[in-house]
PDB file of C-alpha atoms in Angstrom:
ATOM      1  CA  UNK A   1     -12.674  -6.738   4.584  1.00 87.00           C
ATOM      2  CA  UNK A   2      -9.864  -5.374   6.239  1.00 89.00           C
ATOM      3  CA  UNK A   3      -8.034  -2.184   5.808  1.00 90.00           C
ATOM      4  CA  UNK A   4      -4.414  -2.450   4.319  1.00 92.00           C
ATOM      5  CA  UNK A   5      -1.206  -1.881   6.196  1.00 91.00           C
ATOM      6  CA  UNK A   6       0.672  -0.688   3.817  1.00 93.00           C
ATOM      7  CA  UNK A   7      -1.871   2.676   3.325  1.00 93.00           C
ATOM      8  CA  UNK A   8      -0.542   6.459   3.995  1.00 93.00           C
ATOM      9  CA  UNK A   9      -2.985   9.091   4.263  1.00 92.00           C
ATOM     10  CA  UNK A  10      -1.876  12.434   3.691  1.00 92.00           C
ATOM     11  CA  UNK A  11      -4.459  15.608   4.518  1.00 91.00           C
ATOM     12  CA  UNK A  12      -4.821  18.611   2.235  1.00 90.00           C
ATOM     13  CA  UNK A  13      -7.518  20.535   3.035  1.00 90.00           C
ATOM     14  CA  UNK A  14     -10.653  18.994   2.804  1.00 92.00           C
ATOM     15  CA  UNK A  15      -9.246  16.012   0.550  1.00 93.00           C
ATOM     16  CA  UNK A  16      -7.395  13.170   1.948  1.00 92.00           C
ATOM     17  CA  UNK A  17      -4.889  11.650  -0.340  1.00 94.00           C
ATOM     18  CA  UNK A  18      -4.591   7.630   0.202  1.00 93.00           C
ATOM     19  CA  UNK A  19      -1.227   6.066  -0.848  1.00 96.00           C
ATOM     20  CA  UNK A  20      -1.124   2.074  -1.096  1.00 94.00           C
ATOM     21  CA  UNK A  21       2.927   1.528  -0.962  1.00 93.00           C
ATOM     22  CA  UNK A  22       2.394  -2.074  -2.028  1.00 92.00           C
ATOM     23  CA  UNK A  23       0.211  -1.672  -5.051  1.00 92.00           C
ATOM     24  CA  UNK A  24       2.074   1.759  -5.363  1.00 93.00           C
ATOM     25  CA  UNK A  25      -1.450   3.521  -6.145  1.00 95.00           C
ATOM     26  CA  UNK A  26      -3.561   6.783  -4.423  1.00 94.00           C
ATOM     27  CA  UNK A  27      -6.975   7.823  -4.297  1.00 94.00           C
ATOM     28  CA  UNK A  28      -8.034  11.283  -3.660  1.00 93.00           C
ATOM     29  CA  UNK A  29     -11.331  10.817  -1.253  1.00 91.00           C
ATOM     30  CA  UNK A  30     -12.921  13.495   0.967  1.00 91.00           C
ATOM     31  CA  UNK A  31     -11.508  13.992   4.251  1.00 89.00           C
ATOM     32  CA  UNK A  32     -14.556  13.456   5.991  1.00 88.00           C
ATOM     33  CA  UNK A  33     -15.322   9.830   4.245  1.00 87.00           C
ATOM     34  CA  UNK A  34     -11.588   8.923   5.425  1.00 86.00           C
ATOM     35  CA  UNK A  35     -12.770   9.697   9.206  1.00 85.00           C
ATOM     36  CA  UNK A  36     -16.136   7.891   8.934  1.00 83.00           C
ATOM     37  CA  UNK A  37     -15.488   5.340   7.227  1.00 84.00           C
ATOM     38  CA  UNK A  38     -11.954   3.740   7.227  1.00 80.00           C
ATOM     39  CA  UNK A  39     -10.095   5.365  10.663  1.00 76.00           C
ATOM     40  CA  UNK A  40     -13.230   4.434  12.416  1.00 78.00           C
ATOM     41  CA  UNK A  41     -13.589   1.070  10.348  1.00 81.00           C
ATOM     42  CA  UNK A  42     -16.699   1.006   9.478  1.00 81.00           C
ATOM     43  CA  UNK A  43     -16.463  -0.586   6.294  1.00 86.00           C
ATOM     44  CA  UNK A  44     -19.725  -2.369   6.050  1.00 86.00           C
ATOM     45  CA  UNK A  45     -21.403   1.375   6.152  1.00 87.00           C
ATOM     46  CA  UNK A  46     -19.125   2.238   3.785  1.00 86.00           C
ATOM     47  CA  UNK A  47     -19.985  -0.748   0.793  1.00 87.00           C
ATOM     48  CA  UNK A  48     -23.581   0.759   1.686  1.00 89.00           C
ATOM     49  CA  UNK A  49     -23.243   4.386   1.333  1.00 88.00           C
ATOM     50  CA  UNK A  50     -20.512   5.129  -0.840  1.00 88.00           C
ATOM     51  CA  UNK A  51     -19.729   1.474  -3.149  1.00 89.00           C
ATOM     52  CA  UNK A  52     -18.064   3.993  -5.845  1.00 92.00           C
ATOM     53  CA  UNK A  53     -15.360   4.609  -2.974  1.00 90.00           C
ATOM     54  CA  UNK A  54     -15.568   1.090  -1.564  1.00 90.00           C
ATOM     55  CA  UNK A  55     -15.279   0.100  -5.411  1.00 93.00           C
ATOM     56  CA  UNK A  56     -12.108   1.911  -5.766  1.00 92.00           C
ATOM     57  CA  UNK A  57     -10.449   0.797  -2.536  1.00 92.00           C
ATOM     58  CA  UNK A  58     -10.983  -2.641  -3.107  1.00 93.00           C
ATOM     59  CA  UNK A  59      -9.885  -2.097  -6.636  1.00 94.00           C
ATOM     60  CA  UNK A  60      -6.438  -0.538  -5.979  1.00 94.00           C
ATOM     61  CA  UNK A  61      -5.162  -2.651  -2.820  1.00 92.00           C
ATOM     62  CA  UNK A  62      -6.036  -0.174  -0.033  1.00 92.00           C
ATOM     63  CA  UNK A  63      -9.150  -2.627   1.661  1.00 92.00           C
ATOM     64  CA  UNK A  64      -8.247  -6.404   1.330  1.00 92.00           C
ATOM     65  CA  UNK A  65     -10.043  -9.848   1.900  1.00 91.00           C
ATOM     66  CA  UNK A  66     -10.298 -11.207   5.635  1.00 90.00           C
ATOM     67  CA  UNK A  67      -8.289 -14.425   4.061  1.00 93.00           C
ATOM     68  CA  UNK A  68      -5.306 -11.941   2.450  1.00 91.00           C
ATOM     69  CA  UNK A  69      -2.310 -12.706   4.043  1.00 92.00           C
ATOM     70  CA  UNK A  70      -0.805  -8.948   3.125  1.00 91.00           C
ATOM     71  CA  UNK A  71       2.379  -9.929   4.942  1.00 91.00           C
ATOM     72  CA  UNK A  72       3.324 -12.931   3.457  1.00 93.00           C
ATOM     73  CA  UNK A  73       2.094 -11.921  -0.311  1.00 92.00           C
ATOM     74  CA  UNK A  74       4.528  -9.183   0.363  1.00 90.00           C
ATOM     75  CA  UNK A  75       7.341 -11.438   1.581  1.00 92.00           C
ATOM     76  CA  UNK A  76       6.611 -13.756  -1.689  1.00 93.00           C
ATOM     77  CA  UNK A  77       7.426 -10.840  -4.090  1.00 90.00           C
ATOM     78  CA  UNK A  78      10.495  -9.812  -2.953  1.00 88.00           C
ATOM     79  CA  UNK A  79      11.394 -13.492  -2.843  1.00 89.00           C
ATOM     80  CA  UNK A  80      10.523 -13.853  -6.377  1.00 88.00           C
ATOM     81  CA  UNK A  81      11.932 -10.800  -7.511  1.00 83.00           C
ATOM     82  CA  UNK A  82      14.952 -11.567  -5.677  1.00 81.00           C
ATOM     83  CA  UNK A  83      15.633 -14.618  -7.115  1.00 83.00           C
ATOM     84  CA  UNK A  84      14.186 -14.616 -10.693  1.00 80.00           C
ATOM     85  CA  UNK A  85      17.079 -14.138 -13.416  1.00 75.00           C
ATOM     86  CA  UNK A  86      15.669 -10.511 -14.425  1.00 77.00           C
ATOM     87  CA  UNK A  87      18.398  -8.553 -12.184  1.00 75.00           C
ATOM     88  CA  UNK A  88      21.983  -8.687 -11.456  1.00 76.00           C
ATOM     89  CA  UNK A  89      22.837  -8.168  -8.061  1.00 74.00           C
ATOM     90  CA  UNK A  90      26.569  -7.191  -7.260  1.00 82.00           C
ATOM     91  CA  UNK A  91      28.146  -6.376  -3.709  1.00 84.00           C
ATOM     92  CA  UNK A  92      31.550  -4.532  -4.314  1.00 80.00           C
ATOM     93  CA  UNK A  93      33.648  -4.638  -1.291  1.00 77.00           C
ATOM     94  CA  UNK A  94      36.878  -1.944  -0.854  1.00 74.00           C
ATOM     95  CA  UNK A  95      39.316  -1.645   0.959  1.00 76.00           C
ATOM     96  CA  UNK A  96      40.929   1.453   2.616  1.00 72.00           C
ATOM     97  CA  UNK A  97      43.467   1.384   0.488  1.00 72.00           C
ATOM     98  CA  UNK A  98      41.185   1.570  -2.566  1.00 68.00           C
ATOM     99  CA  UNK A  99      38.203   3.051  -1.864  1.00 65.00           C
ATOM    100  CA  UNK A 100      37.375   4.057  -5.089  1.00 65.00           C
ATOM    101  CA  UNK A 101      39.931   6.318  -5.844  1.00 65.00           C
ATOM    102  CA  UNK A 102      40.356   5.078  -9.986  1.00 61.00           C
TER     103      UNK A 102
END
């Protein structure tokens, strides 16, 4: 298991507020798990001691599968977004003359 890249961990007192920005989920964990466990990555001690936690992580994108290329998942969705036929994407170009003043 590996720990995502795409985490942000904010303190607040003695909670620790995990924010995945690819899976665009958090987890509110205590501070002191966050130190142990994942900034020290001891994740193996972590499935052991605390599998409600290690649960949760796994579940909402924050630890990821040695074989999960994060990267080029990532690179794949905004592909596909990019191209499906779901959005309309339009580039209007002024000039000085114009700029915008209708």
């Amino acid at each position: 298991m590996n720990i995502s890249k795409y985490n942000h961990y904010i303190e607040q007192g003695e909670s620790c507020i995990i924010f995945n920005a690819y899976t665009v989920s958090f987890l509110i964990a205590k501070k002191r798990d966050i130190n142990k466990f994942l900034l020290k990555k001891n994740l193996e001690e972590l499935e052991e001691e605390q599998p409600q936690l290690f649960y949760d992580l796994c579940r909402k994108g924050m630890l990821i599968p040695d074989y999960f290329d994060e990267k080029a998942t990532y690179i794949s969705d905004v592909m596909d977004r990019k191209f499906s036929g779901k959005t309309y994407h339009m580039i209007i170009n002024m000039t000085m003359d114009c700029n915008l003043r209708c």
